[in-house]
Amino acid sequence: MRKLFILCVALLYTSTAYSQTDSIKTDLLKEVVIIHKRSISDKTDKPLSSLDKYLENSDIVNMVRRGAYAWEPYLNGMSSERSVVTIDGMRIYAACTDKMDPVTSYVETTNLSTINVHSAGGPAISGTMDLVRKKGTFGEKERSGMAFAGFETNGSQRVIGGALSFTQPKLFTNVDFTYRHADNYKAGGGEEVLYAQYTKYNVSAIAGYKLNEHAQLEASLIYDRAVNVGYPALTMDVSLARGIIASVAYIRHGWQTKIYYNTINHIMDDSKRPVVAIRMDMPGWSKTAGFYSTLQGITNNHHWKANINGHFNKSLADMTMYSNTAGEKDMYMLTWPGVLTYYGEISGEDNYTLSSKWHATLNGGVGIQNNVVDNQQGYESLTIFYPNMDRSRTRLLKRLSTGLNYDHKKWQYTIAATYGERAPSVSEGYGYYLYNSFDQYDYIGNPGMKNEKSISVNTALLFRTSRFSVKVSGSYFHLMDYIIGRPDSGLSAMTIGAAGVKVYEQLTYANIFNCALDAEYKFSTHLTWTNKVSYRRGAGEHIKYLPLIQPFTYSSGLTFHHRSFSAGITANGTAAQDTYNPEFGEQALPGYTIFNLSASYKFKSLLLKAGAENILDKNYTTFADWNRIPRMGRNIFVNVIWSF
């Protein structure tokens, strides 16, 4: 790792061919979710909503839901293994073998400013998501802040918190705290959904110090703790999910270097379930340390950026099953065998201005990844299935993206082509009897798999006037050596009641198609009509339908603004899902439409927002609901935000 770090630093300071700023003219392939300052300008239906709800409104992102907390983001219809989610550029590895603690669960909307979602050009196959936190700036001495509270009738959710910001000529600080608590909720018609409760605490702090007129230091910390988290779609709940994320950065003009460390602890248990076949605990741990250094600038018509980064991670998870028979021994095994991951990458981006209307982008990178099975017991368990497996494996991961953008008057058009590779995840490569309650199979990893590869094309067309805008976007992904679990009839299941065992293997190919249309029309300065439709389709070698693919989805809403008053009504729904795959636990679903209302008013520095979700109390479930758990029924909410 030390040699890799030295090599990366040397490459950064000897490379002048590449560099990066945010793509100047490729915004159509980048979706930015803005978390507004809590004011009347915030057009969101529910300002104190969870981050999951914000992301669910994206064209690019689907949120797979196993309960009321910590939904898993799917980018462009693909599972989280195929995307990279960062917080302020920092890599974080989840600690749960059942994906119950995605990276998005360790931040809050109150400490975020934007969420940058890229469909092309990043170090992932399906896309990247960077959660950018709010931070202050240097200036005249000033203090500001806010306090907020929210309540929802369905599930009795309470949200309480506040934030403080201090600004001085050489110092700034941002600190905020959010507390959430919810009980079981009721589906449409009044049916109680059990084991949907949770309690969460989040503290975020960022401080900056100006060393001189050219340089500054920044330090940040996130402490996030969730307890008593229920998962109605699963057989186990979570007694503790804790994340500690820290960093220190040095910034000098167009150069920024950051070192970071995070530790995640996630404990699954079934102690709150009254009847289970066998009691068990499943804790997991993940520790990551890393750095990145970015240099950017402008040379003639080139806006460039060079980046070098590296990180180390250790992922460990185990399971203890307690015998129901007196005198019998409990059973213990490692589900993640202490996998060490070393990764280093150098990348660059060049945005070239061809003319006032045309711009081109070139983005590429190469990374080296090494995995080591650190735990001897875990290694010996895997050798039962793979007697000749290597304890260590090194992979070369390459990516290249190029795009062309046209922007003139009312029209903007973008097209990009991308090639990318990824290594199998810890679960896909080294997982040991991981139970999937959706298809009811135990899963075993395969350390001998090749890199998964993808060639994709992304395109978007935007037409805009002062009153009307319409955007049409689409993407096509052709994946080679596609990783997926398939049944192995020669193996016996470990989990009681499991249908069998699936082993991760690779299909020759898989194809995923996405398309979306967004339109907005302003009837006047006060009244705006917005519409959105989207659709995905996925298939692979000998698989007619890939799992968890969104059907035709639509949304339409009217928003009225006048001075300090705002109100809106929206309708959201999907067509019936008839392109499903029973092999993965899916079933046909009827279509649905739900209606939401909201209104807000600002009294000087106080914002009051209230509304009703699913006002007709519709009982429904979606393709993204694990084991088809029903969504929330009618819900009345009130948000109060005081800014000072």
XYZ file of C-alpha atoms in Angstrom:
644
model
C 0.000 0.000 0.000
C 2.872 2.430 0.827
C 4.483 1.793 -2.577
C 1.142 2.304 -4.290
C 0.688 5.610 -2.457
C 4.149 6.851 -3.489
C 3.529 5.825 -7.106
C 0.183 7.650 -7.174
C 1.660 10.866 -5.752
C 4.480 10.761 -8.281
C 2.041 10.286 -11.131
C -0.047 13.244 -9.976
C 2.867 15.669 -9.994
C 4.275 14.446 -13.288
C 0.933 14.434 -15.130
C -0.170 17.598 -16.947
C -2.244 15.973 -19.678
C -5.416 15.654 -17.625
C -7.434 17.561 -15.082
C -10.995 18.123 -13.991
C -13.647 20.603 -13.125
C -17.299 19.727 -13.160
C -18.162 19.073 -16.779
C -18.827 22.518 -18.216
C -21.365 21.535 -20.873
C -22.525 18.020 -20.009
C -25.090 18.844 -17.341
C -27.782 16.855 -19.135
C -26.011 13.650 -18.121
C -25.604 14.850 -14.552
C -28.556 15.130 -12.194
C -28.134 17.534 -9.289
C -30.531 17.150 -6.376
C -30.458 20.456 -4.492
C -31.162 20.364 -0.774
C -32.361 23.959 -0.364
C -31.797 26.164 2.584
C -34.997 25.867 4.593
C -36.966 28.788 3.214
C -40.058 29.508 1.170
C -37.939 29.036 -1.959
C -37.796 25.335 -1.130
C -40.285 23.744 -3.537
C -40.042 20.253 -2.049
C -43.297 18.719 -0.864
C -41.807 17.960 2.560
C -38.607 19.860 3.561
C -37.774 17.566 6.503
C -38.236 14.407 4.473
C -35.614 11.681 4.693
C -32.870 11.549 2.075
C -34.454 8.380 0.685
C -37.572 10.343 -0.279
C -35.499 13.034 -2.013
C -33.602 10.469 -4.072
C -36.757 8.584 -4.998
C -37.806 11.573 -7.141
C -34.747 11.252 -9.387
C -34.979 9.971 -12.972
C -31.726 8.048 -12.499
C -32.233 6.568 -9.015
C -34.617 3.879 -7.734
C -34.745 3.197 -4.003
C -35.154 -0.469 -2.982
C -37.065 -0.549 0.290
C -36.761 -3.214 2.988
C -38.463 -1.115 5.660
C -39.097 2.506 6.573
C -35.378 3.244 7.003
C -32.147 3.038 4.934
C -33.331 2.290 1.406
C -30.803 0.973 -1.124
C -30.124 3.240 -4.145
C -30.195 1.594 -7.586
C -28.637 3.794 -10.295
C -29.950 3.269 -13.842
C -31.757 0.099 -12.798
C -28.666 -1.625 -11.367
C -27.871 -2.829 -7.848
C -25.580 -0.894 -5.512
C -22.571 -3.125 -6.314
C -22.423 -1.424 -9.730
C -22.333 2.161 -8.434
C -20.034 4.214 -6.237
C -21.628 6.420 -3.563
C -19.371 8.879 -1.737
C -19.732 11.584 0.900
C -17.701 14.651 -0.070
C -15.636 12.381 -2.315
C -14.849 9.862 0.456
C -15.209 6.122 -0.190
C -17.277 4.264 2.402
C -18.013 0.533 2.483
C -21.232 -0.667 4.088
C -20.954 -3.208 6.904
C -24.169 -5.177 6.362
C -24.284 -8.357 4.287
C -28.014 -7.715 3.650
C -27.519 -4.139 2.328
C -29.385 -2.627 5.265
C -26.885 0.240 5.698
C -26.243 1.994 2.370
C -23.876 4.983 2.405
C -26.897 7.288 2.027
C -28.095 6.255 5.505
C -25.179 8.018 7.251
C -26.085 11.593 6.303
C -29.144 13.812 6.716
C -30.866 16.274 4.412
C -30.157 18.970 7.001
C -26.399 18.706 6.479
C -26.402 18.326 2.685
C -26.263 21.037 0.038
C -26.407 18.993 -3.183
C -26.347 15.419 -4.459
C -24.463 14.964 -7.722
C -25.622 11.909 -9.686
C -23.627 11.026 -12.818
C -24.728 8.458 -15.371
C -21.421 8.379 -17.246
C -17.722 8.941 -16.802
C -17.176 7.938 -13.179
C -15.403 4.989 -11.514
C -18.454 2.714 -11.715
C -20.599 0.871 -14.239
C -24.076 2.216 -13.464
C -23.049 5.687 -12.291
C -21.788 7.626 -9.296
C -23.416 9.627 -6.525
C -21.591 12.178 -4.383
C -23.366 13.517 -1.298
C -22.020 17.049 -0.826
C -22.414 18.545 2.622
C -23.052 22.186 3.417
C -20.059 24.208 4.515
C -19.424 27.847 5.268
C -17.160 30.454 3.726
C -14.762 33.030 5.127
C -16.055 36.567 5.534
C -17.280 39.172 7.957
C -18.045 37.993 11.451
C -21.540 36.503 11.394
C -23.665 33.880 13.099
C -26.675 32.095 11.630
C -28.663 28.955 12.218
C -31.975 27.213 12.241
C -34.144 25.019 14.435
C -36.706 22.621 13.055
C -39.329 20.116 14.091
C -41.655 17.809 12.218
C -44.429 15.361 12.985
C -46.217 12.752 10.867
C -49.445 11.040 11.875
C -48.712 7.705 10.185
C -46.048 6.010 12.255
C -45.911 8.959 14.665
C -42.593 10.061 13.209
C -40.888 12.923 15.043
C -38.052 14.992 13.607
C -36.180 17.484 15.791
C -32.907 19.286 15.217
C -30.979 22.420 14.566
C -27.889 23.930 12.975
C -25.391 26.679 13.768
C -22.940 28.434 11.452
C -20.190 30.877 12.404
C -18.258 32.969 9.893
C -15.080 34.974 10.510
C -12.334 36.302 8.224
C -10.088 33.314 9.010
C -12.484 30.736 10.413
C -15.848 29.143 9.653
C -17.780 26.356 11.367
C -20.961 24.425 10.592
C -22.581 22.130 13.138
C -25.981 20.461 12.904
C -27.939 17.766 14.715
C -30.970 15.724 13.619
C -33.071 13.255 15.620
C -35.692 10.999 14.010
C -37.993 8.489 15.662
C -40.832 6.498 14.119
C -43.123 3.676 15.197
C -44.804 1.087 12.997
C -46.775 2.617 10.152
C -50.120 1.670 8.640
C -50.627 0.706 5.015
C -53.639 1.833 3.012
C -56.831 0.622 4.626
C -55.389 0.635 8.140
C -53.247 -2.545 8.110
C -50.346 -2.150 10.573
C -46.911 -2.968 9.170
C -44.979 -4.531 12.029
C -41.243 -4.091 12.717
C -41.039 -0.770 10.861
C -39.861 1.353 13.799
C -36.518 3.151 14.065
C -34.587 5.784 16.018
C -31.737 7.776 14.482
C -29.283 10.432 15.677
C -27.003 12.354 13.329
C -24.344 14.973 14.132
C -22.319 16.691 11.417
C -19.546 19.275 11.824
C -17.227 21.060 9.382
C -14.607 23.694 10.261
C -12.283 25.691 8.006
C -9.216 27.762 8.859
C -7.504 30.170 6.444
C -3.744 29.727 6.635
C -3.127 32.660 4.288
C -4.697 34.270 1.220
C -3.909 31.198 -0.870
C -4.436 28.178 1.371
C -6.840 26.778 3.938
C -7.410 23.695 6.085
C -10.746 21.960 6.574
C -11.735 19.273 9.072
C -15.028 17.390 9.187
C -16.788 14.778 11.289
C -20.017 12.793 10.982
C -21.414 10.709 13.815
C -24.530 8.747 12.889
C -26.263 6.243 15.136
C -29.464 4.299 14.486
C -30.941 1.900 17.049
C -33.918 -0.457 17.218
C -34.387 -0.389 13.449
C -37.081 -2.758 12.217
C -37.146 -4.322 8.758
C -40.595 -5.780 8.014
C -39.409 -7.267 4.691
C -36.630 -9.258 6.379
C -36.359 -11.929 9.038
C -34.019 -9.825 11.195
C -33.891 -6.311 12.594
C -30.974 -4.035 13.518
C -30.093 -3.206 17.106
C -27.277 -0.829 16.091
C -26.040 0.879 12.920
C -23.236 3.315 13.695
C -20.997 5.321 11.418
C -18.071 7.591 12.298
C -16.675 9.478 9.303
C -13.782 11.956 9.621
C -11.511 13.870 7.248
C -8.891 16.608 6.986
C -8.337 18.558 3.749
C -5.768 21.046 2.460
C -7.008 23.425 -0.251
C -4.857 25.796 -2.294
C -6.481 27.480 -5.296
C -7.137 24.672 -7.808
C -5.511 21.963 -5.721
C -7.259 19.983 -2.982
C -5.911 17.047 -0.986
C -7.950 15.125 1.568
C -7.228 12.217 3.901
C -10.122 10.426 5.559
C -11.111 7.547 7.804
C -14.443 5.932 8.578
C -15.637 3.006 10.629
C -19.051 1.360 10.300
C -20.562 -1.085 12.789
C -23.825 -2.870 11.962
C -25.504 -5.450 14.216
C -28.447 -7.555 12.976
C -30.429 -9.630 15.434
C -33.895 -11.116 15.807
C -34.347 -10.633 19.557
C -37.487 -8.497 19.037
C -39.207 -11.134 16.884
C -41.544 -13.340 18.949
C -41.309 -16.464 16.786
C -38.251 -17.479 14.743
C -36.969 -20.877 13.635
C -33.633 -20.257 15.338
C -32.144 -17.285 17.163
C -29.127 -15.634 15.576
C -26.877 -12.571 15.639
C -25.187 -11.166 12.519
C -22.785 -8.283 13.234
C -20.628 -6.649 10.574
C -17.697 -4.241 10.621
C -16.155 -2.058 7.940
C -13.125 0.235 8.307
C -11.851 2.446 5.478
C -8.888 4.815 5.267
C -8.107 6.767 2.127
C -7.019 9.925 0.371
C -7.528 11.851 -2.823
C -5.662 14.732 -4.413
C -7.146 16.822 -7.190
C -5.527 19.466 -9.372
C -7.609 21.539 -11.770
C -7.150 24.487 -14.063
C -7.725 26.126 -17.438
C -5.298 26.041 -20.366
C -6.495 27.827 -23.510
C -9.785 26.072 -24.415
C -9.225 23.207 -21.980
C -10.865 22.954 -18.562
C -8.945 20.084 -17.050
C -8.684 18.074 -13.882
C -6.238 15.423 -12.663
C -7.056 13.177 -9.739
C -5.222 10.559 -7.790
C -6.832 8.560 -5.014
C -6.393 5.443 -2.953
C -8.036 3.673 -0.060
C -7.844 0.618 2.185
C -10.840 -1.273 3.561
C -11.413 -4.233 5.831
C -14.841 -5.899 5.783
C -15.711 -8.578 8.333
C -19.068 -10.145 9.211
C -20.043 -13.245 11.121
C -23.106 -15.141 12.264
C -23.911 -17.050 15.431
C -26.937 -19.363 15.474
C -28.086 -20.335 18.958
C -29.303 -23.867 19.476
C -32.855 -24.388 20.703
C -31.874 -27.729 22.222
C -30.210 -27.820 25.633
C -26.693 -29.190 25.517
C -26.206 -28.667 21.779
C -23.495 -26.293 20.657
C -24.245 -23.032 18.928
C -23.139 -22.684 15.298
C -20.700 -19.970 14.235
C -19.386 -18.966 10.818
C -17.828 -16.027 9.000
C -20.093 -14.620 6.302
C -17.444 -12.064 5.195
C -14.002 -13.591 5.895
C -12.137 -10.408 6.827
C -11.604 -9.236 3.241
C -8.906 -6.582 2.812
C -9.243 -4.266 -0.185
C -6.381 -2.062 -1.419
C -7.216 0.346 -4.222
C -5.316 3.062 -6.063
C -6.363 5.064 -9.109
C -5.210 7.885 -11.345
C -7.779 9.644 -13.520
C -8.277 12.754 -15.572
C -10.884 14.790 -17.360
C -10.602 17.362 -20.130
C -13.473 19.620 -21.186
C -12.557 21.182 -24.522
C -14.398 24.159 -26.024
C -14.690 23.533 -29.770
C -16.788 26.670 -30.407
C -19.403 28.794 -28.700
C -21.941 26.007 -29.350
C -19.929 22.796 -29.208
C -17.976 21.258 -26.342
C -16.260 17.878 -26.004
C -15.342 15.889 -22.902
C -12.783 13.129 -22.403
C -12.639 11.299 -19.082
C -10.518 8.282 -18.235
C -8.832 6.429 -15.431
C -7.009 3.262 -14.455
C -7.096 1.617 -11.046
C -5.357 -1.270 -9.315
C -7.304 -3.320 -6.773
C -5.977 -6.057 -4.526
C -8.178 -8.296 -2.352
C -6.834 -10.485 0.436
C -8.796 -12.987 2.544
C -7.313 -12.083 5.913
C -9.125 -14.479 8.245
C -7.758 -18.048 8.264
C -11.052 -19.657 9.272
C -12.883 -17.757 6.557
C -10.297 -18.746 3.976
C -10.560 -22.417 4.918
C -14.367 -22.247 4.674
C -14.181 -20.912 1.106
C -11.643 -23.556 0.074
C -14.355 -26.163 0.644
C -15.916 -24.876 -2.585
C -12.752 -23.516 -4.225
C -9.824 -25.720 -3.142
C -7.404 -23.980 -5.504
C -8.418 -20.393 -4.734
C -5.717 -17.794 -4.185
C -5.777 -15.934 -0.923
C -4.814 -12.724 -2.716
C -5.898 -11.417 -6.108
C -4.932 -8.229 -7.961
C -7.047 -6.679 -10.716
C -6.552 -3.868 -13.213
C -9.692 -1.749 -13.683
C -9.970 0.600 -16.661
C -12.525 3.216 -17.714
C -12.896 5.709 -20.536
C -15.693 8.117 -21.422
C -16.137 10.659 -24.171
C -18.971 13.071 -24.787
C -20.132 15.795 -27.143
C -22.449 18.658 -26.204
C -24.342 21.222 -28.273
C -25.849 24.271 -26.560
C -27.405 27.129 -28.522
C -30.346 29.347 -27.652
C -33.341 27.086 -26.940
C -31.638 23.758 -27.620
C -29.139 21.614 -25.761
C -28.049 18.133 -26.816
C -25.569 15.721 -25.253
C -24.321 12.269 -26.181
C -21.663 10.250 -24.342
C -20.136 6.793 -24.699
C -18.495 5.023 -21.768
C -16.453 1.889 -21.148
C -16.018 0.714 -17.555
C -14.963 -2.249 -15.460
C -15.599 -3.325 -11.899
C -14.366 -6.047 -9.584
C -16.804 -8.364 -7.784
C -18.005 -6.940 -4.471
C -17.092 -8.528 -1.142
C -20.372 -10.486 -1.123
C -20.093 -11.556 -4.769
C -16.499 -12.664 -4.412
C -16.249 -13.956 -0.855
C -19.734 -14.153 0.678
C -20.466 -17.350 2.600
C -24.088 -18.523 2.894
C -25.716 -15.092 2.677
C -29.479 -15.539 2.839
C -31.653 -13.553 0.418
C -35.197 -13.432 1.791
C -36.628 -12.175 -1.532
C -35.883 -15.312 -3.577
C -35.253 -17.449 -0.431
C -31.833 -18.723 -1.481
C -28.501 -18.843 0.315
C -25.734 -17.186 -1.718
C -22.072 -18.193 -1.974
C -19.416 -15.932 -3.483
C -17.050 -16.841 -6.309
C -13.508 -15.416 -5.971
C -12.464 -16.622 -9.422
C -14.773 -14.391 -11.455
C -13.457 -11.967 -14.054
C -14.026 -8.220 -14.023
C -17.520 -7.199 -15.063
C -17.415 -4.823 -18.050
C -19.865 -2.345 -19.543
C -20.219 -0.325 -22.726
C -22.902 2.330 -22.460
C -24.374 5.177 -24.473
C -26.147 8.080 -22.750
C -27.980 10.846 -24.562
C -30.291 13.740 -23.714
C -32.104 16.499 -25.590
C -33.416 19.664 -23.936
C -35.673 22.346 -25.401
C -36.428 25.390 -23.263
C -38.225 28.716 -23.490
C -39.161 31.228 -20.812
C -42.391 29.325 -20.097
C -41.853 25.780 -21.348
C -39.098 23.177 -21.122
C -38.916 19.519 -22.092
C -36.060 17.074 -21.646
C -35.845 13.610 -23.214
C -33.064 11.318 -21.991
C -32.060 7.711 -22.520
C -29.258 5.255 -21.861
C -28.298 1.789 -23.026
C -25.899 -0.450 -21.091
C -24.364 -3.596 -22.595
C -22.698 -5.517 -19.758
C -20.232 -8.330 -20.376
C -19.369 -11.032 -17.820
C -22.477 -9.922 -15.915
C -22.397 -11.122 -12.289
C -25.535 -12.785 -10.934
C -26.441 -15.623 -8.567
C -27.719 -18.864 -10.165
C -28.994 -22.049 -8.448
C -26.560 -24.899 -7.788
C -28.531 -28.106 -7.219
C -25.464 -29.900 -5.865
C -25.318 -27.753 -2.718
C -27.508 -27.889 0.383
C -28.984 -24.787 1.997
C -27.853 -23.737 5.448
C -30.773 -21.430 6.329
C -33.888 -23.154 7.634
C -36.626 -22.952 5.000
C -34.324 -21.786 2.195
C -35.215 -22.967 -1.315
C -31.606 -23.851 -2.124
C -28.187 -22.344 -2.811
C -27.164 -19.879 -5.490
C -23.546 -19.358 -6.468
C -22.402 -16.155 -8.117
C -21.469 -16.726 -11.742
C -21.182 -14.653 -14.909
C -23.475 -14.359 -17.890
C -21.920 -13.636 -21.248
C -24.004 -10.462 -21.461
C -26.884 -8.419 -20.069
C -28.601 -5.346 -21.496
C -30.368 -2.526 -19.650
C -32.314 0.270 -21.330
C -33.538 3.451 -19.578
C -35.566 6.390 -20.863
C -37.248 9.410 -19.277
C -39.156 12.536 -20.238
C -39.422 15.657 -18.066
C -41.615 18.618 -18.992
C -42.522 21.872 -17.274
C -44.953 24.593 -18.276
C -45.448 27.924 -16.508
C -49.011 29.156 -16.920
C -47.963 32.341 -15.135
C -45.396 33.586 -12.652
C -47.491 31.897 -9.955
C -48.617 28.583 -11.459
C -46.323 25.805 -12.786
C -47.187 22.369 -14.152
C -44.509 19.643 -14.040
C -44.629 16.160 -15.550
C -42.307 13.183 -15.594
C -42.425 9.696 -17.120
C -39.729 7.009 -17.098
C -39.242 3.372 -18.048
C -36.542 0.694 -17.772
C -36.031 -2.723 -19.344
C -33.400 -5.346 -18.530
C -32.568 -8.800 -19.894
C -29.567 -11.118 -20.016
C -28.257 -14.343 -21.449
C -31.003 -16.963 -20.863
C -32.783 -14.447 -18.564
C -35.781 -12.760 -20.131
C -36.204 -10.200 -17.344
C -33.550 -8.984 -14.910
C -34.822 -8.517 -11.327
C -35.927 -5.244 -9.721
C -36.399 -3.286 -12.934
C -38.764 -0.314 -12.801
C -41.963 -0.471 -14.901
C -43.479 2.558 -16.625
C -43.677 5.307 -13.973
C -45.278 8.729 -14.105
C -45.696 11.873 -12.031
C -47.625 15.100 -12.566
C -47.997 18.113 -10.333
C -49.297 21.664 -10.107
C -47.504 24.220 -7.919
C -48.802 27.662 -6.963
C -46.558 30.408 -5.531
C -47.598 33.887 -4.428
C -45.510 35.973 -2.092
C -45.184 34.006 1.150
C -47.682 31.299 0.241
C -47.052 28.089 -1.716
C -49.248 25.068 -2.445
C -49.068 22.005 -4.649
C -50.796 18.796 -5.658
C -49.088 15.802 -7.258
C -50.146 12.468 -8.699
C -47.628 9.601 -8.826
C -48.071 6.100 -10.120
C -46.968 3.188 -12.265
C -48.422 0.887 -14.855
C -48.937 -2.769 -13.989
C -45.725 -4.771 -13.754
C -45.973 -7.792 -16.008
C -42.267 -8.071 -16.900
C -41.161 -9.896 -13.747
C -38.964 -12.896 -13.003
C -40.256 -15.541 -10.543
C -36.753 -17.062 -10.327
C -35.744 -14.042 -8.242
C -38.869 -13.972 -6.065
C -40.799 -11.438 -8.141
C -44.502 -11.520 -8.941
C -46.939 -9.497 -11.030
C -48.090 -6.191 -9.568
C -51.119 -4.037 -10.423
C -50.678 -0.403 -11.355
C -51.564 2.371 -8.923
C -51.945 6.142 -8.596
C -51.574 8.129 -5.379
C -52.232 11.808 -4.695
C -50.336 14.182 -2.406
C -51.121 17.715 -1.210
C -48.894 20.295 0.479
C -48.980 23.981 1.406
C -46.589 26.362 3.127
C -46.480 29.873 4.502
C -43.594 31.982 5.726
C -43.920 34.333 8.694
C -40.712 36.386 8.443
C -38.082 33.862 9.640
C -40.557 31.052 10.373
C -41.603 28.542 7.709
C -44.662 26.367 8.262
C -45.321 23.529 5.826
C -48.077 20.924 6.035
C -49.495 18.327 3.744
C -51.139 14.979 3.173
C -49.531 12.022 1.388
C -51.561 9.233 -0.209
C -54.697 11.196 0.574
C -57.022 8.454 -0.755
C -55.362 5.890 1.569
C -54.438 3.593 -1.315
C -53.097 0.140 -0.404
C -50.263 -0.545 -2.844
C -46.766 -1.903 -3.253
C -44.071 -1.341 -5.883
C -41.396 -3.288 -7.736
C -38.808 -1.804 -5.351
C -40.476 -3.059 -2.153
C -38.634 -6.104 -0.845
C -40.981 -9.056 -0.419
C -43.773 -6.727 -1.566
C -44.262 -5.010 1.791
C -47.003 -2.384 1.398
C -46.262 1.328 1.267
C -47.524 3.834 3.791
C -51.212 4.751 3.746
C -52.624 8.212 4.365
C -50.114 10.407 6.198
C -50.539 13.968 7.481
C -47.341 15.888 8.196
C -46.308 19.253 9.621
C -42.828 20.810 9.299
C -41.795 23.933 11.211
C -38.461 25.630 10.449
C -37.131 28.733 12.206
C -34.134 30.460 10.646
C -32.045 33.090 12.403
